């Protein structure tokens, strides 16, 4: 903290000072990138300052950096009429095989979003693990899309294989402690175990209020802090960090594992084609590698088809080529508690 405070601009970036009082927000009550005065967020300036001053991380098995893989489960069902349209289009294209695959799914709720096992199998083939964040809403709540109890078997299967389950907070949870606690308790009751990790629906977040609520609700880490409308490093960090609360002038207990890349950001908000999206993704991964950091990637289960699935596989392939530690936020949190970012070594000015 003392080092970052030496540069006022980086300190304001790191603490997200511009988001405190009276900042302009979008229709989802989010602070968007286009309203920030910090323009080049493809460079993790706060992490860069720390690394240049001798701070470093030691990842398991001497891996040079980490890729945090995450999935927000916004929906798991596909409407009947949507499947019917797919059959019609397949028949128009004389793709009888495709039409035949869809017909048995007409009465099933499980396709195509109920693909958690398939996602885990893909990641396992690359030596990777990931985090899945599930909504735990009651019917009638804004954003309700499925009953969390229906997914108990699938979630337990993921946990048994070594994947992490976290809470995907509902539309109002980021600013409502009672809702936040209620959703956490519902997910924990379904899993029969404590839930430590969090990301909010639509990336809704208020600095520093949401961090304060998450601490009070008993979460150990958050991974919401990223822009919906632009990839990059929202507060200049490509490492996990404990937020500094300007209002209390104190470091907080909760760990933030900042989000850098979301599928919808690349392909919808930024409207990049696949080549442009890959160039942006490659650039950010390379930047994190140079800074011995952690890059968090969000890929929704509904994007695990066609070209977007091939794109995700390309991320996994690139990470494996570079020797990255590809894992869940929960594993990164546990590692950070034990090791974290280490201060510069004095003896001979070199690492052991």
mmCIF file of C-alpha atoms in Angstrom:
data_model
loop_
_atom_site.group_PDB
_atom_site.id
_atom_site.type_symbol
_atom_site.label_atom_id
_atom_site.label_comp_id
_atom_site.label_asym_id
_atom_site.label_seq_id
_atom_site.Cartn_x
_atom_site.Cartn_y
_atom_site.Cartn_z
ATOM 1 C CA UNK A 1 0.000 0.000 0.000
ATOM 2 C CA UNK A 2 2.773 2.432 0.906
ATOM 3 C CA UNK A 3 4.455 1.895 -2.459
ATOM 4 C CA UNK A 4 1.260 2.437 -4.448
ATOM 5 C CA UNK A 5 0.525 5.604 -2.479
ATOM 6 C CA UNK A 6 3.749 7.160 -3.798
ATOM 7 C CA UNK A 7 2.079 7.725 -7.181
ATOM 8 C CA UNK A 8 -1.219 9.567 -6.712
ATOM 9 C CA UNK A 9 -2.615 8.603 -10.117
ATOM 10 C CA UNK A 10 -1.921 4.889 -9.601
ATOM 11 C CA UNK A 11 -3.273 5.085 -6.057
ATOM 12 C CA UNK A 12 -6.530 6.589 -7.313
ATOM 13 C CA UNK A 13 -6.715 3.904 -9.988
ATOM 14 C CA UNK A 14 -6.029 1.106 -7.495
ATOM 15 C CA UNK A 15 -8.603 2.334 -4.956
ATOM 16 C CA UNK A 16 -11.145 3.243 -7.702
ATOM 17 C CA UNK A 17 -11.500 6.693 -6.163
ATOM 18 C CA UNK A 18 -13.559 7.988 -9.092
ATOM 19 C CA UNK A 19 -16.302 5.464 -8.233
ATOM 20 C CA UNK A 20 -16.958 6.685 -4.701
ATOM 21 C CA UNK A 21 -19.378 9.596 -4.662
ATOM 22 C CA UNK A 22 -21.754 10.720 -7.370
ATOM 23 C CA UNK A 23 -20.211 8.811 -10.273
ATOM 24 C CA UNK A 24 -22.270 8.319 -13.415
ATOM 25 C CA UNK A 25 -23.694 4.799 -13.889
ATOM 26 C CA UNK A 26 -25.394 2.892 -16.693
ATOM 27 C CA UNK A 27 -28.956 1.509 -16.811
ATOM 28 C CA UNK A 28 -27.862 -1.571 -14.855
ATOM 29 C CA UNK A 29 -26.402 0.642 -12.095
ATOM 30 C CA UNK A 30 -22.831 -0.186 -13.154
ATOM 31 C CA UNK A 31 -19.862 2.119 -13.571
ATOM 32 C CA UNK A 32 -18.810 1.539 -17.208
ATOM 33 C CA UNK A 33 -15.373 1.880 -18.735
ATOM 34 C CA UNK A 34 -16.456 4.605 -21.158
ATOM 35 C CA UNK A 35 -17.133 6.902 -18.192
ATOM 36 C CA UNK A 36 -13.753 6.342 -16.556
ATOM 37 C CA UNK A 37 -10.907 8.815 -16.891
ATOM 38 C CA UNK A 38 -8.383 5.957 -16.837
ATOM 39 C CA UNK A 39 -8.197 5.063 -20.512
ATOM 40 C CA UNK A 40 -5.495 2.452 -21.124
ATOM 41 C CA UNK A 41 -6.595 -0.450 -18.976
ATOM 42 C CA UNK A 42 -4.795 -3.038 -21.102
ATOM 43 C CA UNK A 43 -1.704 -2.282 -18.998
ATOM 44 C CA UNK A 44 -1.944 -3.363 -15.317
ATOM 45 C CA UNK A 45 -0.263 -0.211 -14.033
ATOM 46 C CA UNK A 46 -0.575 -0.934 -10.306
ATOM 47 C CA UNK A 47 0.783 -4.469 -10.666
ATOM 48 C CA UNK A 48 3.496 -3.156 -12.980
ATOM 49 C CA UNK A 49 4.662 -0.717 -10.310
ATOM 50 C CA UNK A 50 4.877 -3.507 -7.743
ATOM 51 C CA UNK A 51 6.756 -5.899 -10.044
ATOM 52 C CA UNK A 52 9.196 -3.198 -11.147
ATOM 53 C CA UNK A 53 9.978 -2.595 -7.461
ATOM 54 C CA UNK A 54 10.828 -6.222 -6.799
ATOM 55 C CA UNK A 55 7.556 -7.768 -5.648
ATOM 56 C CA UNK A 56 6.874 -11.236 -7.063
ATOM 57 C CA UNK A 57 4.702 -14.348 -6.866
ATOM 58 C CA UNK A 58 5.708 -17.998 -6.714
ATOM 59 C CA UNK A 59 3.035 -20.242 -8.200
ATOM 60 C CA UNK A 60 2.778 -24.020 -7.736
ATOM 61 C CA UNK A 61 5.350 -26.052 -9.684
ATOM 62 C CA UNK A 62 7.168 -22.824 -10.655
ATOM 63 C CA UNK A 63 4.473 -21.889 -13.166
ATOM 64 C CA UNK A 64 5.082 -18.351 -14.508
ATOM 65 C CA UNK A 65 1.537 -16.982 -14.074
ATOM 66 C CA UNK A 66 -2.047 -18.087 -13.485
ATOM 67 C CA UNK A 67 -5.251 -18.166 -15.499
ATOM 68 C CA UNK A 68 -8.410 -18.207 -13.382
ATOM 69 C CA UNK A 69 -11.183 -19.932 -15.347
ATOM 70 C CA UNK A 70 -14.764 -19.084 -14.354
ATOM 71 C CA UNK A 71 -18.328 -19.684 -15.559
ATOM 72 C CA UNK A 72 -21.468 -17.750 -14.611
ATOM 73 C CA UNK A 73 -24.555 -19.944 -14.872
ATOM 74 C CA UNK A 74 -27.273 -17.468 -15.853
ATOM 75 C CA UNK A 75 -29.554 -20.045 -17.451
ATOM 76 C CA UNK A 76 -29.702 -23.798 -17.948
ATOM 77 C CA UNK A 77 -32.928 -24.297 -19.886
ATOM 78 C CA UNK A 78 -33.679 -23.715 -23.543
ATOM 79 C CA UNK A 79 -37.284 -22.792 -24.484
ATOM 80 C CA UNK A 80 -39.350 -25.335 -26.438
ATOM 81 C CA UNK A 81 -39.976 -22.916 -29.318
ATOM 82 C CA UNK A 82 -36.258 -22.242 -29.678
ATOM 83 C CA UNK A 83 -35.566 -25.944 -30.133
ATOM 84 C CA UNK A 84 -38.392 -26.137 -32.679
ATOM 85 C CA UNK A 85 -36.818 -23.331 -34.719
ATOM 86 C CA UNK A 86 -33.509 -25.168 -34.683
ATOM 87 C CA UNK A 87 -35.189 -28.253 -36.120
ATOM 88 C CA UNK A 88 -36.847 -26.204 -38.871
ATOM 89 C CA UNK A 89 -33.557 -24.530 -39.796
ATOM 90 C CA UNK A 90 -31.767 -27.879 -39.823
ATOM 91 C CA UNK A 91 -34.395 -29.334 -42.151
ATOM 92 C CA UNK A 92 -34.169 -26.284 -44.444
ATOM 93 C CA UNK A 93 -30.424 -26.886 -44.674
ATOM 94 C CA UNK A 94 -31.077 -30.596 -45.261
ATOM 95 C CA UNK A 95 -29.110 -31.376 -42.125
ATOM 96 C CA UNK A 96 -31.123 -34.418 -41.086
ATOM 97 C CA UNK A 97 -28.505 -35.548 -38.584
ATOM 98 C CA UNK A 98 -28.738 -32.249 -36.671
ATOM 99 C CA UNK A 99 -32.548 -32.320 -36.721
ATOM 100 C CA UNK A 100 -32.464 -35.873 -35.404
ATOM 101 C CA UNK A 101 -30.245 -34.798 -32.505
ATOM 102 C CA UNK A 102 -32.627 -32.035 -31.435
ATOM 103 C CA UNK A 103 -35.925 -33.982 -31.596
ATOM 104 C CA UNK A 104 -35.204 -36.052 -28.436
ATOM 105 C CA UNK A 105 -34.414 -32.807 -26.592
ATOM 106 C CA UNK A 106 -37.848 -31.261 -27.142
ATOM 107 C CA UNK A 107 -39.191 -32.545 -23.834
ATOM 108 C CA UNK A 108 -35.893 -32.219 -21.976
ATOM 109 C CA UNK A 109 -34.843 -29.292 -19.828
ATOM 110 C CA UNK A 110 -31.230 -30.361 -19.840
ATOM 111 C CA UNK A 111 -30.025 -29.158 -23.254
ATOM 112 C CA UNK A 112 -27.975 -27.230 -24.155
ATOM 113 C CA UNK A 113 -27.156 -25.212 -21.037
ATOM 114 C CA UNK A 114 -26.976 -28.214 -18.738
ATOM 115 C CA UNK A 115 -23.428 -28.856 -19.924
ATOM 116 C CA UNK A 116 -21.358 -28.615 -16.748
ATOM 117 C CA UNK A 117 -19.895 -32.110 -17.040
ATOM 118 C CA UNK A 118 -18.843 -31.433 -20.629
ATOM 119 C CA UNK A 119 -17.146 -28.166 -19.624
ATOM 120 C CA UNK A 120 -15.255 -29.930 -16.841
ATOM 121 C CA UNK A 121 -14.161 -32.687 -19.230
ATOM 122 C CA UNK A 122 -12.800 -30.138 -21.720
ATOM 123 C CA UNK A 123 -10.858 -28.324 -19.004
ATOM 124 C CA UNK A 124 -9.550 -31.552 -17.529
ATOM 125 C CA UNK A 125 -8.132 -32.508 -20.928
ATOM 126 C CA UNK A 126 -5.917 -29.403 -20.670
ATOM 127 C CA UNK A 127 -4.951 -30.000 -17.051
ATOM 128 C CA UNK A 128 -7.217 -27.162 -15.899
ATOM 129 C CA UNK A 129 -9.861 -26.552 -13.221
ATOM 130 C CA UNK A 130 -12.439 -23.769 -12.924
ATOM 131 C CA UNK A 131 -15.121 -22.077 -10.814
ATOM 132 C CA UNK A 132 -18.867 -22.244 -11.509
ATOM 133 C CA UNK A 133 -21.079 -19.488 -10.059
ATOM 134 C CA UNK A 134 -24.758 -20.437 -9.693
ATOM 135 C CA UNK A 135 -27.781 -18.225 -9.052
ATOM 136 C CA UNK A 136 -29.696 -19.158 -5.891
ATOM 137 C CA UNK A 137 -32.845 -17.098 -6.398
ATOM 138 C CA UNK A 138 -36.430 -17.727 -5.391
ATOM 139 C CA UNK A 139 -39.112 -17.929 -8.045
ATOM 140 C CA UNK A 140 -40.381 -14.382 -8.565
ATOM 141 C CA UNK A 141 -37.005 -12.742 -7.904
ATOM 142 C CA UNK A 142 -35.632 -10.527 -10.669
ATOM 143 C CA UNK A 143 -33.381 -12.640 -12.876
ATOM 144 C CA UNK A 144 -34.814 -15.977 -11.700
ATOM 145 C CA UNK A 145 -34.013 -18.604 -14.336
ATOM 146 C CA UNK A 146 -33.856 -21.955 -12.543
ATOM 147 C CA UNK A 147 -34.320 -23.629 -9.165
ATOM 148 C CA UNK A 148 -30.926 -24.220 -7.578
ATOM 149 C CA UNK A 149 -32.241 -27.395 -5.944
ATOM 150 C CA UNK A 150 -32.672 -28.937 -9.408
ATOM 151 C CA UNK A 151 -28.921 -28.729 -9.950
ATOM 152 C CA UNK A 152 -27.750 -30.347 -6.720
ATOM 153 C CA UNK A 153 -26.554 -33.533 -8.390
ATOM 154 C CA UNK A 154 -24.607 -31.654 -11.072
ATOM 155 C CA UNK A 155 -22.995 -29.270 -8.571
ATOM 156 C CA UNK A 156 -21.942 -32.100 -6.275
ATOM 157 C CA UNK A 157 -20.494 -33.928 -9.279
ATOM 158 C CA UNK A 158 -18.368 -30.888 -10.104
ATOM 159 C CA UNK A 159 -17.142 -30.563 -6.526
ATOM 160 C CA UNK A 160 -16.281 -34.239 -6.318
ATOM 161 C CA UNK A 161 -14.103 -33.851 -9.428
ATOM 162 C CA UNK A 162 -12.253 -30.844 -7.948
ATOM 163 C CA UNK A 163 -14.127 -27.899 -9.466
ATOM 164 C CA UNK A 164 -15.382 -25.011 -7.335
ATOM 165 C CA UNK A 165 -18.970 -23.874 -6.741
ATOM 166 C CA UNK A 166 -19.599 -20.225 -5.839
ATOM 167 C CA UNK A 167 -22.580 -17.889 -5.596
ATOM 168 C CA UNK A 168 -23.710 -15.819 -8.566
ATOM 169 C CA UNK A 169 -25.470 -13.040 -6.688
ATOM 170 C CA UNK A 170 -28.837 -11.878 -8.006
ATOM 171 C CA UNK A 171 -29.707 -8.518 -9.510
ATOM 172 C CA UNK A 172 -30.093 -6.758 -6.149
ATOM 173 C CA UNK A 173 -27.680 -8.730 -3.957
ATOM 174 C CA UNK A 174 -24.733 -6.388 -4.578
ATOM 175 C CA UNK A 175 -26.451 -3.688 -2.512
ATOM 176 C CA UNK A 176 -28.772 -5.660 -0.204
ATOM 177 C CA UNK A 177 -27.240 -7.587 2.693
ATOM 178 C CA UNK A 178 -30.423 -9.482 3.524
ATOM 179 C CA UNK A 179 -30.793 -10.762 -0.061
ATOM 180 C CA UNK A 180 -27.106 -11.602 -0.189
ATOM 181 C CA UNK A 181 -27.280 -13.651 3.004
ATOM 182 C CA UNK A 182 -30.485 -15.371 1.900
ATOM 183 C CA UNK A 183 -29.015 -16.439 -1.445
ATOM 184 C CA UNK A 184 -25.813 -17.637 0.191
ATOM 185 C CA UNK A 185 -27.766 -19.708 2.695
ATOM 186 C CA UNK A 186 -29.923 -21.258 -0.052
ATOM 187 C CA UNK A 187 -26.889 -22.374 -2.046
ATOM 188 C CA UNK A 188 -25.127 -23.647 1.084
ATOM 189 C CA UNK A 189 -28.218 -25.618 2.117
ATOM 190 C CA UNK A 190 -28.352 -27.246 -1.328
ATOM 191 C CA UNK A 191 -24.637 -28.114 -1.263
ATOM 192 C CA UNK A 192 -24.545 -28.885 2.471
ATOM 193 C CA UNK A 193 -21.323 -26.910 2.798
ATOM 194 C CA UNK A 194 -20.005 -23.353 3.117
ATOM 195 C CA UNK A 195 -19.690 -21.177 -0.002
ATOM 196 C CA UNK A 196 -16.729 -18.781 -0.013
ATOM 197 C CA UNK A 197 -16.642 -17.286 -3.526
ATOM 198 C CA UNK A 198 -18.826 -14.679 -5.224
ATOM 199 C CA UNK A 199 -19.569 -12.882 -8.455
ATOM 200 C CA UNK A 200 -22.617 -10.689 -9.020
ATOM 201 C CA UNK A 201 -25.087 -11.042 -11.894
ATOM 202 C CA UNK A 202 -24.532 -8.516 -14.723
ATOM 203 C CA UNK A 203 -21.254 -7.588 -12.986
ATOM 204 C CA UNK A 204 -23.206 -5.204 -10.771
ATOM 205 C CA UNK A 205 -20.897 -3.712 -8.160
ATOM 206 C CA UNK A 206 -20.528 -0.630 -5.992
ATOM 207 C CA UNK A 207 -17.149 0.476 -4.633
ATOM 208 C CA UNK A 208 -16.639 0.022 -1.684
ATOM 209 C CA UNK A 209 -20.181 -0.885 -0.574
ATOM 210 C CA UNK A 210 -20.370 -4.331 -2.184
ATOM 211 C CA UNK A 211 -17.049 -5.383 -0.658
ATOM 212 C CA UNK A 212 -18.345 -4.332 2.764
ATOM 213 C CA UNK A 213 -21.540 -6.362 2.326
ATOM 214 C CA UNK A 214 -19.641 -9.416 1.125
ATOM 215 C CA UNK A 215 -17.398 -9.270 4.192
ATOM 216 C CA UNK A 216 -20.414 -9.068 6.490
ATOM 217 C CA UNK A 217 -22.049 -11.992 4.681
ATOM 218 C CA UNK A 218 -18.978 -14.153 5.260
ATOM 219 C CA UNK A 219 -17.499 -14.441 1.775
ATOM 220 C CA UNK A 220 -13.740 -14.929 1.481
ATOM 221 C CA UNK A 221 -13.312 -13.531 -2.024
ATOM 222 C CA UNK A 222 -15.079 -11.677 -4.833
ATOM 223 C CA UNK A 223 -14.368 -11.812 -8.558
ATOM 224 C CA UNK A 224 -16.820 -9.240 -9.938
ATOM 225 C CA UNK A 225 -14.483 -6.259 -10.408
ATOM 226 C CA UNK A 226 -14.210 -5.925 -14.161
ATOM 227 C CA UNK A 227 -15.833 -3.743 -16.795
ATOM 228 C CA UNK A 228 -18.756 -5.216 -18.745
ATOM 229 C CA UNK A 229 -18.026 -2.998 -21.746
ATOM 230 C CA UNK A 230 -14.242 -3.367 -22.050
ATOM 231 C CA UNK A 231 -11.642 -6.021 -21.279
ATOM 232 C CA UNK A 232 -8.651 -5.121 -19.150
ATOM 233 C CA UNK A 233 -7.626 -4.247 -15.612
ATOM 234 C CA UNK A 234 -10.239 -2.036 -13.974
ATOM 235 C CA UNK A 235 -8.066 -0.951 -11.049
ATOM 236 C CA UNK A 236 -4.662 -1.560 -12.618
ATOM 237 C CA UNK A 237 -4.151 -4.910 -10.873
ATOM 238 C CA UNK A 238 -3.486 -8.262 -12.514
ATOM 239 C CA UNK A 239 -2.991 -9.864 -9.104
ATOM 240 C CA UNK A 240 -5.436 -10.671 -6.311
ATOM 241 C CA UNK A 241 -5.554 -7.874 -3.759
ATOM 242 C CA UNK A 242 -7.237 -6.721 -0.593
ATOM 243 C CA UNK A 243 -9.195 -3.520 -1.354
ATOM 244 C CA UNK A 244 -8.366 -0.309 0.426
ATOM 245 C CA UNK A 245 -11.467 1.495 1.707
ATOM 246 C CA UNK A 246 -10.995 5.246 1.328
ATOM 247 C CA UNK A 247 -13.961 5.937 3.626
ATOM 248 C CA UNK A 248 -12.418 4.077 6.573
ATOM 249 C CA UNK A 249 -8.783 4.526 5.507
ATOM 250 C CA UNK A 250 -8.244 0.802 6.057
ATOM 251 C CA UNK A 251 -7.397 -2.294 4.080
ATOM 252 C CA UNK A 252 -10.330 -4.708 3.873
ATOM 253 C CA UNK A 253 -10.343 -8.414 4.738
ATOM 254 C CA UNK A 254 -12.026 -9.735 1.600
ATOM 255 C CA UNK A 255 -9.821 -10.753 -1.324
ATOM 256 C CA UNK A 256 -10.626 -9.420 -4.795
ATOM 257 C CA UNK A 257 -9.607 -11.574 -7.766
ATOM 258 C CA UNK A 258 -10.317 -9.031 -10.523
ATOM 259 C CA UNK A 259 -12.047 -10.019 -13.754
ATOM 260 C CA UNK A 260 -10.213 -9.139 -16.994
ATOM 261 C CA UNK A 261 -12.009 -10.908 -19.865
ATOM 262 C CA UNK A 262 -15.668 -11.857 -20.383
ATOM 263 C CA UNK A 263 -17.046 -13.559 -23.492
ATOM 264 C CA UNK A 264 -19.916 -11.070 -23.841
ATOM 265 C CA UNK A 265 -17.522 -8.147 -23.476
ATOM 266 C CA UNK A 266 -15.456 -9.301 -26.443
ATOM 267 C CA UNK A 267 -18.236 -10.467 -28.732
ATOM 268 C CA UNK A 268 -21.204 -8.280 -27.760
ATOM 269 C CA UNK A 269 -20.194 -5.047 -25.996
ATOM 270 C CA UNK A 270 -16.980 -4.482 -27.976
ATOM 271 C CA UNK A 271 -18.452 -6.174 -31.088
ATOM 272 C CA UNK A 272 -15.163 -7.757 -32.095
ATOM 273 C CA UNK A 273 -14.930 -10.495 -34.665
ATOM 274 C CA UNK A 274 -13.154 -13.698 -33.673
ATOM 275 C CA UNK A 275 -9.758 -12.580 -34.974
ATOM 276 C CA UNK A 276 -9.965 -9.224 -33.197
ATOM 277 C CA UNK A 277 -11.230 -10.881 -30.014
ATOM 278 C CA UNK A 278 -8.312 -13.308 -30.030
ATOM 279 C CA UNK A 279 -5.781 -10.523 -30.605
ATOM 280 C CA UNK A 280 -7.211 -8.709 -27.562
ATOM 281 C CA UNK A 281 -7.235 -11.871 -25.443
ATOM 282 C CA UNK A 282 -3.689 -12.820 -26.423
ATOM 283 C CA UNK A 283 -2.475 -9.308 -25.631
ATOM 284 C CA UNK A 284 -3.939 -9.407 -22.119
ATOM 285 C CA UNK A 285 -2.693 -12.917 -21.343
ATOM 286 C CA UNK A 286 0.805 -11.916 -22.490
ATOM 287 C CA UNK A 287 0.657 -8.796 -20.298
ATOM 288 C CA UNK A 288 -0.226 -10.891 -17.254
ATOM 289 C CA UNK A 289 2.575 -13.344 -18.037
ATOM 290 C CA UNK A 290 5.071 -10.465 -18.162
ATOM 291 C CA UNK A 291 3.883 -9.244 -14.780
ATOM 292 C CA UNK A 292 3.878 -12.666 -13.070
ATOM 293 C CA UNK A 293 0.156 -12.192 -12.454
ATOM 294 C CA UNK A 294 -3.301 -13.781 -12.492
ATOM 295 C CA UNK A 295 -5.821 -13.242 -15.283
ATOM 296 C CA UNK A 296 -9.460 -14.111 -14.648
ATOM 297 C CA UNK A 297 -11.601 -15.174 -17.601
ATOM 298 C CA UNK A 298 -15.404 -15.533 -17.599
ATOM 299 C CA UNK A 299 -16.945 -17.864 -20.176
ATOM 300 C CA UNK A 300 -20.685 -18.553 -19.749
ATOM 301 C CA UNK A 301 -22.012 -22.093 -20.144
ATOM 302 C CA UNK A 302 -24.269 -20.798 -22.940
ATOM 303 C CA UNK A 303 -21.147 -19.793 -24.923
ATOM 304 C CA UNK A 304 -19.846 -23.365 -24.950
ATOM 305 C CA UNK A 305 -21.012 -24.104 -28.488
ATOM 306 C CA UNK A 306 -19.729 -23.502 -32.017
ATOM 307 C CA UNK A 307 -17.180 -20.765 -32.635
ATOM 308 C CA UNK A 308 -17.247 -19.449 -29.045
ATOM 309 C CA UNK A 309 -16.428 -22.939 -27.730
ATOM 310 C CA UNK A 310 -13.522 -23.185 -30.179
ATOM 311 C CA UNK A 311 -12.356 -19.792 -28.895
ATOM 312 C CA UNK A 312 -12.431 -21.060 -25.304
ATOM 313 C CA UNK A 313 -10.436 -24.124 -26.302
ATOM 314 C CA UNK A 314 -7.910 -21.773 -27.910
ATOM 315 C CA UNK A 315 -7.502 -19.980 -24.561
ATOM 316 C CA UNK A 316 -6.862 -23.307 -22.845
ATOM 317 C CA UNK A 317 -4.383 -24.354 -25.519
ATOM 318 C CA UNK A 318 -2.526 -21.038 -25.273
ATOM 319 C CA UNK A 319 -2.373 -21.291 -21.486
ATOM 320 C CA UNK A 320 -1.013 -24.820 -21.667
ATOM 321 C CA UNK A 321 1.636 -23.802 -24.217
ATOM 322 C CA UNK A 322 2.817 -21.067 -21.856
ATOM 323 C CA UNK A 323 2.883 -23.344 -18.824
ATOM 324 C CA UNK A 324 0.244 -21.312 -16.954
ATOM 325 C CA UNK A 325 -1.436 -22.525 -13.797
ATOM 326 C CA UNK A 326 -5.036 -22.842 -15.060
ATOM 327 C CA UNK A 327 -7.261 -23.189 -12.052
ATOM 328 C CA UNK A 328 -10.268 -21.977 -10.060
ATOM 329 C CA UNK A 329 -10.624 -18.801 -8.048
ATOM 330 C CA UNK A 330 -10.941 -20.931 -4.923
ATOM 331 C CA UNK A 331 -7.518 -22.472 -5.535
ATOM 332 C CA UNK A 332 -6.015 -19.042 -6.181
ATOM 333 C CA UNK A 333 -7.568 -17.761 -2.959
ATOM 334 C CA UNK A 334 -6.056 -20.652 -0.977
ATOM 335 C CA UNK A 335 -2.667 -20.108 -2.602
ATOM 336 C CA UNK A 336 -2.816 -16.368 -1.892
ATOM 337 C CA UNK A 337 -3.495 -16.968 1.798
ATOM 338 C CA UNK A 338 -0.347 -19.121 2.022
ATOM 339 C CA UNK A 339 1.997 -17.274 -0.326
ATOM 340 C CA UNK A 340 0.524 -14.199 -1.962
ATOM 341 C CA UNK A 341 2.687 -11.460 -3.405
ATOM 342 C CA UNK A 342 6.099 -11.463 -1.784
ATOM 343 C CA UNK A 343 8.199 -8.390 -1.011
ATOM 344 C CA UNK A 344 11.567 -7.746 -2.661
ATOM 345 C CA UNK A 345 14.467 -9.853 -1.442
ATOM 346 C CA UNK A 346 17.332 -7.926 0.104
ATOM 347 C CA UNK A 347 20.067 -10.545 0.093
ATOM 348 C CA UNK A 348 22.143 -10.142 -3.093
ATOM 349 C CA UNK A 349 19.080 -8.608 -4.732
ATOM 350 C CA UNK A 350 17.980 -11.952 -6.156
ATOM 351 C CA UNK A 351 15.288 -14.550 -5.620
ATOM 352 C CA UNK A 352 16.214 -17.919 -4.140
#
